[in-house]
XYZ file of C-alpha atoms in Angstrom:
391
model
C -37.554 5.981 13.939
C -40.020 3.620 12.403
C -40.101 -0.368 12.992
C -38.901 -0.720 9.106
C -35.937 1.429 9.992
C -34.299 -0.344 12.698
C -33.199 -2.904 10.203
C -31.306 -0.386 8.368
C -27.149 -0.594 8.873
C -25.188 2.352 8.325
C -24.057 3.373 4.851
C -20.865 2.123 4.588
C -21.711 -1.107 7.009
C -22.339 -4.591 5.957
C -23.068 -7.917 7.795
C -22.255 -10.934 5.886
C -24.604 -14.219 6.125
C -23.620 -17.482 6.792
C -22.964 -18.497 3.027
C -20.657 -15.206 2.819
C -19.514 -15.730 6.519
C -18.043 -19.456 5.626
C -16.340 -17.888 2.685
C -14.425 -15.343 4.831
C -13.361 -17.217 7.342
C -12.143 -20.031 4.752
C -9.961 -17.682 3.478
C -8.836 -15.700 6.615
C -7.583 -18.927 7.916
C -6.224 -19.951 4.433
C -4.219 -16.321 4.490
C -3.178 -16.591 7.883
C -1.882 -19.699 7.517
C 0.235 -18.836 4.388
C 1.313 -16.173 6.722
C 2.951 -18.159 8.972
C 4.711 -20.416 6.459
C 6.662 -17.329 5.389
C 7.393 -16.620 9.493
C 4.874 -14.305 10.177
C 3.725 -14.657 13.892
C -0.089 -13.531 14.154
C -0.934 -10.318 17.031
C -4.333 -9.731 18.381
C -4.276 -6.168 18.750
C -7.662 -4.633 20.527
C -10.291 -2.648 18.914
C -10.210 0.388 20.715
C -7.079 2.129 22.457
C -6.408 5.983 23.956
C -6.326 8.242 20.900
C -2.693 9.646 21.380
C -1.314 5.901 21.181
C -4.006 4.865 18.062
C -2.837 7.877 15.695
C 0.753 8.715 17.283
C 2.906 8.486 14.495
C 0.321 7.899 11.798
C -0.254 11.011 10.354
C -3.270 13.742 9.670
C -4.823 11.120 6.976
C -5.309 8.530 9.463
C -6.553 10.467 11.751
C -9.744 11.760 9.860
C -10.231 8.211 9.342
C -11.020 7.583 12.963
C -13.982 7.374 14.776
C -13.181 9.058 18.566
C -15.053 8.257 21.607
C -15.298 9.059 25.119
C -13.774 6.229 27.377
C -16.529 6.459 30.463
C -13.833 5.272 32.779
C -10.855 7.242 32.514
C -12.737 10.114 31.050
C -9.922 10.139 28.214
C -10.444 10.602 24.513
C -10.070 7.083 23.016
C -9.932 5.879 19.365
C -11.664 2.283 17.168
C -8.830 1.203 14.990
C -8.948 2.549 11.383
C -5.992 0.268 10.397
C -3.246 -2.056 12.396
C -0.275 0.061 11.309
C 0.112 2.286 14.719
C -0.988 -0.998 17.358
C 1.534 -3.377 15.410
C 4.252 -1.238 15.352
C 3.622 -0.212 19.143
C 3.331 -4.019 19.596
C 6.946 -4.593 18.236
C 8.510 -1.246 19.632
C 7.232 -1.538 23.246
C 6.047 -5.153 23.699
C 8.750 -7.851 21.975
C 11.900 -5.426 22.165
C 13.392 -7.400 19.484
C 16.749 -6.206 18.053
C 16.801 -8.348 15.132
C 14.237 -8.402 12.401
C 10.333 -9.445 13.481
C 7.729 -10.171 10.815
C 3.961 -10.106 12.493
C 0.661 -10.612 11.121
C -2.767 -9.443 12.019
C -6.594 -10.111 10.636
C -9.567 -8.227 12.212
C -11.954 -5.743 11.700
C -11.358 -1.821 11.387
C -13.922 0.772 11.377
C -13.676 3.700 9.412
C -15.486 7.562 9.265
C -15.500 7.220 5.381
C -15.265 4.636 3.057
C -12.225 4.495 0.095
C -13.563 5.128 -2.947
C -17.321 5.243 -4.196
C -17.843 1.923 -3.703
C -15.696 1.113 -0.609
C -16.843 -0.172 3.001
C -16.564 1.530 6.018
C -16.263 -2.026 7.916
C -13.152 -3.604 6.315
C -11.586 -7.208 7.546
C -8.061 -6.295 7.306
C -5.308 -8.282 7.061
C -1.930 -7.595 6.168
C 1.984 -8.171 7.693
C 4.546 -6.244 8.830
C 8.405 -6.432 8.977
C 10.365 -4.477 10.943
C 14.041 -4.414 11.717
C 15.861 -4.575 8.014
C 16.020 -1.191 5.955
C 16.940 -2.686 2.507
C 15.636 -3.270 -0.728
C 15.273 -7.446 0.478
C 12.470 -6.648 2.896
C 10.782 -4.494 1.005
C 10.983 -7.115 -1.597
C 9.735 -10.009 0.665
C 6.680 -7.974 1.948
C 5.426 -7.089 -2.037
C 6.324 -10.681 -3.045
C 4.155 -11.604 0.207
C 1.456 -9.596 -0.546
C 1.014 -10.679 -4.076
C 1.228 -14.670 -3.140
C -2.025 -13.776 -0.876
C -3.768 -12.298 -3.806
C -3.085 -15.439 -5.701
C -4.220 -17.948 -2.826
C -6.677 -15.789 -2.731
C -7.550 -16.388 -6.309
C -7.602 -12.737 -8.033
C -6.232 -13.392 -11.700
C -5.040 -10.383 -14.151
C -3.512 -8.097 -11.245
C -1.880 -5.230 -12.445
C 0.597 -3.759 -9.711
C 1.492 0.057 -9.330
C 4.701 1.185 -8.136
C 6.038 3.855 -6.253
C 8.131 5.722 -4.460
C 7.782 8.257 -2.045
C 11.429 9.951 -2.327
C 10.741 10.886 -5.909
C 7.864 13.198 -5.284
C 9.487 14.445 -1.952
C 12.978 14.899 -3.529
C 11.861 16.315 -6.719
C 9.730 18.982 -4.198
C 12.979 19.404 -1.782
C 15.310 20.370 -4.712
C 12.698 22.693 -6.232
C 12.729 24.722 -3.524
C 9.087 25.365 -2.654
C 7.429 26.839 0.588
C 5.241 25.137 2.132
C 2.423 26.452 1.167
C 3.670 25.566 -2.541
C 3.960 21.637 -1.547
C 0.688 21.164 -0.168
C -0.937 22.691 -3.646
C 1.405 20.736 -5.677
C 0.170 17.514 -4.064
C -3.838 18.418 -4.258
C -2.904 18.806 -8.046
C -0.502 15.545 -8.173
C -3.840 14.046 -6.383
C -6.013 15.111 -8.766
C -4.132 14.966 -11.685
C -4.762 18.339 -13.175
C -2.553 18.780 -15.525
C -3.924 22.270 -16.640
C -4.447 23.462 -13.596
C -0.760 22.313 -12.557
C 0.911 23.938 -15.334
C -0.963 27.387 -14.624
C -0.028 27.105 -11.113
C 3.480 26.662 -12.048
C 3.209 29.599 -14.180
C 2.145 31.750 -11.282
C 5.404 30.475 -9.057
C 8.848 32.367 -9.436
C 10.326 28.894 -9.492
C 13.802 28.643 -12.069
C 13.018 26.614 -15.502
C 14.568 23.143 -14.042
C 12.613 23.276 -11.179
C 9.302 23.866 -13.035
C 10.519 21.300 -15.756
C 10.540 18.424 -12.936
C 7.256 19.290 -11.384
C 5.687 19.718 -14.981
C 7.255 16.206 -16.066
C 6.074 14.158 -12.810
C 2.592 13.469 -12.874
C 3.194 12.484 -16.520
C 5.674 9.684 -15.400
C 3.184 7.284 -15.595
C 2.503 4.211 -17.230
C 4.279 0.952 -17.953
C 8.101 -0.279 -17.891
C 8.895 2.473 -20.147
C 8.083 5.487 -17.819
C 11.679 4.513 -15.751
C 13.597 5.426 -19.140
C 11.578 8.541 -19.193
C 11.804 9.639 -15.700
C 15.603 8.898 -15.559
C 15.946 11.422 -18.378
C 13.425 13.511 -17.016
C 14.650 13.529 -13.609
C 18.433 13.516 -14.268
C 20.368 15.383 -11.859
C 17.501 16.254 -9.397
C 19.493 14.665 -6.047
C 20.604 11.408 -5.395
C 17.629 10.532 -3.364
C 15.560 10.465 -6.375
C 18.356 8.673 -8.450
C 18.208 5.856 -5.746
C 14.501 6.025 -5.702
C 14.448 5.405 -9.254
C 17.249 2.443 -9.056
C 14.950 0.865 -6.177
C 11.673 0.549 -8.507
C 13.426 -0.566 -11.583
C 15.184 -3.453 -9.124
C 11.490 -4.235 -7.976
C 10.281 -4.177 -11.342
C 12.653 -7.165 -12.642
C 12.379 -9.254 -9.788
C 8.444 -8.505 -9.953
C 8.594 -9.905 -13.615
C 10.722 -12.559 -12.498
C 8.453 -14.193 -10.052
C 5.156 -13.195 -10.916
C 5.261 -12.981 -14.528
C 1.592 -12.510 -14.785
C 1.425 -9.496 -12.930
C 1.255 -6.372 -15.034
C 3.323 -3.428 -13.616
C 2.206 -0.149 -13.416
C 4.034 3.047 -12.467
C 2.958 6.601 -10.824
C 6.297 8.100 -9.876
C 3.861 11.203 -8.368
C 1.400 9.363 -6.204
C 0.294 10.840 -3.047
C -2.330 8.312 -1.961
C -0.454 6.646 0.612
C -0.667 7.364 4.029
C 1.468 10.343 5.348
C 4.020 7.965 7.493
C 5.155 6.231 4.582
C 8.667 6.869 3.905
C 9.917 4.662 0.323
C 8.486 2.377 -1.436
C 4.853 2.429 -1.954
C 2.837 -0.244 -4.263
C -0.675 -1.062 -4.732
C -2.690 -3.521 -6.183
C -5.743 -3.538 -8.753
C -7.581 -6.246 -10.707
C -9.986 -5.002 -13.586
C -13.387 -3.851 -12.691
C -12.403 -2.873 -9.140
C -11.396 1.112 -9.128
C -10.100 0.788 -5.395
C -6.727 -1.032 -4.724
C -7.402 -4.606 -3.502
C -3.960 -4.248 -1.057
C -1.731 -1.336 -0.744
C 1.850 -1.268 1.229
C 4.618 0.332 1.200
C 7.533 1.466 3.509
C 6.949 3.569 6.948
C 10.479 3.906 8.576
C 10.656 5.387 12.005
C 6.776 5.073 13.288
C 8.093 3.439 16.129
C 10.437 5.951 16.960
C 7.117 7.725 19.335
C 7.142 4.508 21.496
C 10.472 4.747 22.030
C 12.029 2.398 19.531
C 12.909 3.821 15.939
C 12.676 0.947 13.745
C 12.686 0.212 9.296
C 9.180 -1.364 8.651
C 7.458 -2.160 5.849
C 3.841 -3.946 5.401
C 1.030 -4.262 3.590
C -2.693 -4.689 3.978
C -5.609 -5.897 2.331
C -9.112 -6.633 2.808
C -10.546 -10.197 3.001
C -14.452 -9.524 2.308
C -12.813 -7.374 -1.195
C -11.322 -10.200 -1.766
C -14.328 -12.884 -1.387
C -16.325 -10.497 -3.568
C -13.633 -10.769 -6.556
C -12.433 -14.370 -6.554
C -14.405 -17.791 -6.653
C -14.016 -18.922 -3.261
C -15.041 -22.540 -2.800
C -15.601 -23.535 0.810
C -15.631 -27.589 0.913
C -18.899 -28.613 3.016
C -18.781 -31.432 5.914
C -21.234 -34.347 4.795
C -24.312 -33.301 7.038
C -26.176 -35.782 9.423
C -29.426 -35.308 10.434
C -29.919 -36.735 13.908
C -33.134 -38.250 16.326
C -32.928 -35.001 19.321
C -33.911 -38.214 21.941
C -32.117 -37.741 25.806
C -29.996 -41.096 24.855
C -26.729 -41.114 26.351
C -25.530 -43.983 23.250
C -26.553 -41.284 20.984
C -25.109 -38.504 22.137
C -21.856 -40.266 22.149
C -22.597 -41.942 18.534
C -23.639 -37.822 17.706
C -20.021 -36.878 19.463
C -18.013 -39.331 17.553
C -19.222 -38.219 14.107
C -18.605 -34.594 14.798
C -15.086 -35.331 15.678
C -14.364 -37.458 12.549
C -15.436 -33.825 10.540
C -19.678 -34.769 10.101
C -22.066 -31.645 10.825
C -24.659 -33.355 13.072
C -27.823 -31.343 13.339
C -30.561 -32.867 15.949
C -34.099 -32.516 14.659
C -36.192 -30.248 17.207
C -39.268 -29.687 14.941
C -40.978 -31.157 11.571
C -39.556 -28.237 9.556
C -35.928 -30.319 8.756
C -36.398 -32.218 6.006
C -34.135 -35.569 5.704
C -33.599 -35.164 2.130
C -31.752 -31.817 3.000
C -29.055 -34.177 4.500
C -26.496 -36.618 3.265
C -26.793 -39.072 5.879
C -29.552 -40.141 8.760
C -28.774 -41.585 12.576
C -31.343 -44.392 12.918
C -31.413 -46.925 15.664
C -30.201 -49.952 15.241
C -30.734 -51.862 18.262
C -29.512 -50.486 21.596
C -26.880 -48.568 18.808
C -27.001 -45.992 16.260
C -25.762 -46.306 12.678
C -25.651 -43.954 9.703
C -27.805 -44.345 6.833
C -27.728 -42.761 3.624
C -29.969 -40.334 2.186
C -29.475 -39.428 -1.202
């Protein structure tokens, strides 16, 4: 390794400066705090945990995700967090043992093998919330509504939401009929959205006409408001799961357009991006000139059934330095002070006193801080120390 090469970060890895830094943790706080006005508590899960708690529950997609390491103590296999998901809902399962319904909230930093999308970090901020305890349509309501009142105090404009559901694809699959071996194809191709290549696959099954009609007509149920006519027509008589499915996104698409009227809506009734655990509703969001999804949520009922405790949840995440690179943050800077760096006990006091009332107070140590840099200069004035301006 040469000298010029220990600078280098991994692909994927990013550091931000103290411009950048200021920006993030503006809006962290700003997020968190918006949070907890809608009674979300804030957890601290750690970094790093034993692998089989980490991915328990989370599914294969996750767990490719994850970076594994040896812990040198216990000489166990252990995990660094890819996402909060698993740690928050072992948190409410096996931690608060509450009955009723819990709403948390977490910000920190995940690591990850890959990063989403050609453009995405390995090194995300995360934050997001969680709500577990309430199966209905309200909750699941309350965390999208949530998660698109961050991305406007966050200050993203022209977000387009995409809807989902994940009993559509699974019932639509489950009434077909297909082997196993048949699902896991149909969803690389639902993925990838080959439509050629999905309609000569189909061609090669011994599946009846209905069954082929319905797996033929679901990666095309996509686009705006219009595509829930379509796929109700489409989808008619498949099972009742998909009927209620169905019922569930057009209800979130009119109180969507109710309360955020300049959100667009988008629907893909055959998505298969979400992680495996999710078990309903799934939504993402995009703004233009980003291809990844800014936040992405959904429903994940029964994770914490492997601590002991099966719970509904639903949650979202998103992450803050995506967000600081798409919106016009504007971090309000303390009036600087630039200050004598004399052993004076009246000035350190005077020095004290300012920082408290909200000044940055930098001492001068060398001839390289220039006064004109700052608003405001301590001079002496006497035995005491007042503030003079600079500009």
């Amino acid at each position: 390794m040469t000298l010029a090469d220990r600078w280098l970060l991994p692909d994927g890895v990013d550091e931000a400066l103290p411009k950048q830094a200021a920006k993030i943790e503006h809006l962290r706080r700003t997020l968190l705090n918006l949070h907890e006005s809608w009674g979300y508590q804030l957890v601290i899960p750690p970094l790093i945990e034993y692998l089989d708690s980490l991915l328990i529950g989370a599914g294969s997609d996750l767990e490719i995700e994850t970076f594994k390491v040896i812990d040198q103590l216990s000489g166990r296999l252990m995990g660094i967090r890819a996402d909060f998901t698993s740690q928050v809902a072992r948190i409410d399962a096996h931690c608060l043992k509450n009955d009723g319904v819990q709403r948390l909230s977490y910000c920190g930093s995940v690591l990850r093998t890959t990063p989403a999308g050609l453009d995405g970090t390995r090194s995300p901020i995360q934050l997001g919330a969680e709500l577990y305890g309430h199966s209905g349509i309200e909750s699941d309501l309350e965390i999208l509504s949530l998660m698109l009142d961050t991305l406007t105090h966050a200050g993203l404009s022209k977000v387009v939401l995409d809807v989902g559901h994940i009993d559509v694809v699974r019932g639509v699959m489950a009434a077909s009929g297909l082997s196993s071996d048949q699902e896991a194809k149909l969803a690389d191709l639902y993925r990838a959205k080959g439509l050629p290549e999905l309609e000569a696959f189909l061609a090669t099954t011994d599946l009846d006409e209905n069954a082929k009609q319905w797996l033929s007509a679901l990666p095309r149920l996509c686009g705006g408001v219009e595509v829930l006519d379509r796929a109700e027509a489409a989808l008619s008589g498949v099972s009742d799961s998909v009927s209620n499915a169905l019922a569930q996104i057009r209800a979130v698409a009119e109180v969507v357009s109710t309360r955020f009227a300049s959100v667009g809506l988008h629907f893909d009734l055959s998505d298969m991006e979400s992680y495996s655990y999710h078990t309903g509703l799934v939504f993402a969001a995009y703004v233009p000139g980003h291809g990844n999804a800014v936040a992405r949520g959904g429903r994940y009922n029964f994770i914490g059934e492997v601590f002991g405790r099966s719970r509904p949840a639903t949650g979202f995440s998103t992450d803050v330095k995506t967000l600081v690179s798409l919106a016009d943050v504007t971090v309000s800077e303390r009036s600087s002070v630039l200050a004598p760096a004399a052993h004076n006990d009246a000035l350190w006091q005077k020095i004290q006193s300012l920082r408290l009332e909200g000044y940055r107070v930098i001492q001068q140590l060398d001839d390289s801080t220039n006064a004109s840099d700052f608003d405001f200069q301590l001079v002496a004035d006497g035995s005491d120390w007042k503030l003079v301006s600079v500009k």
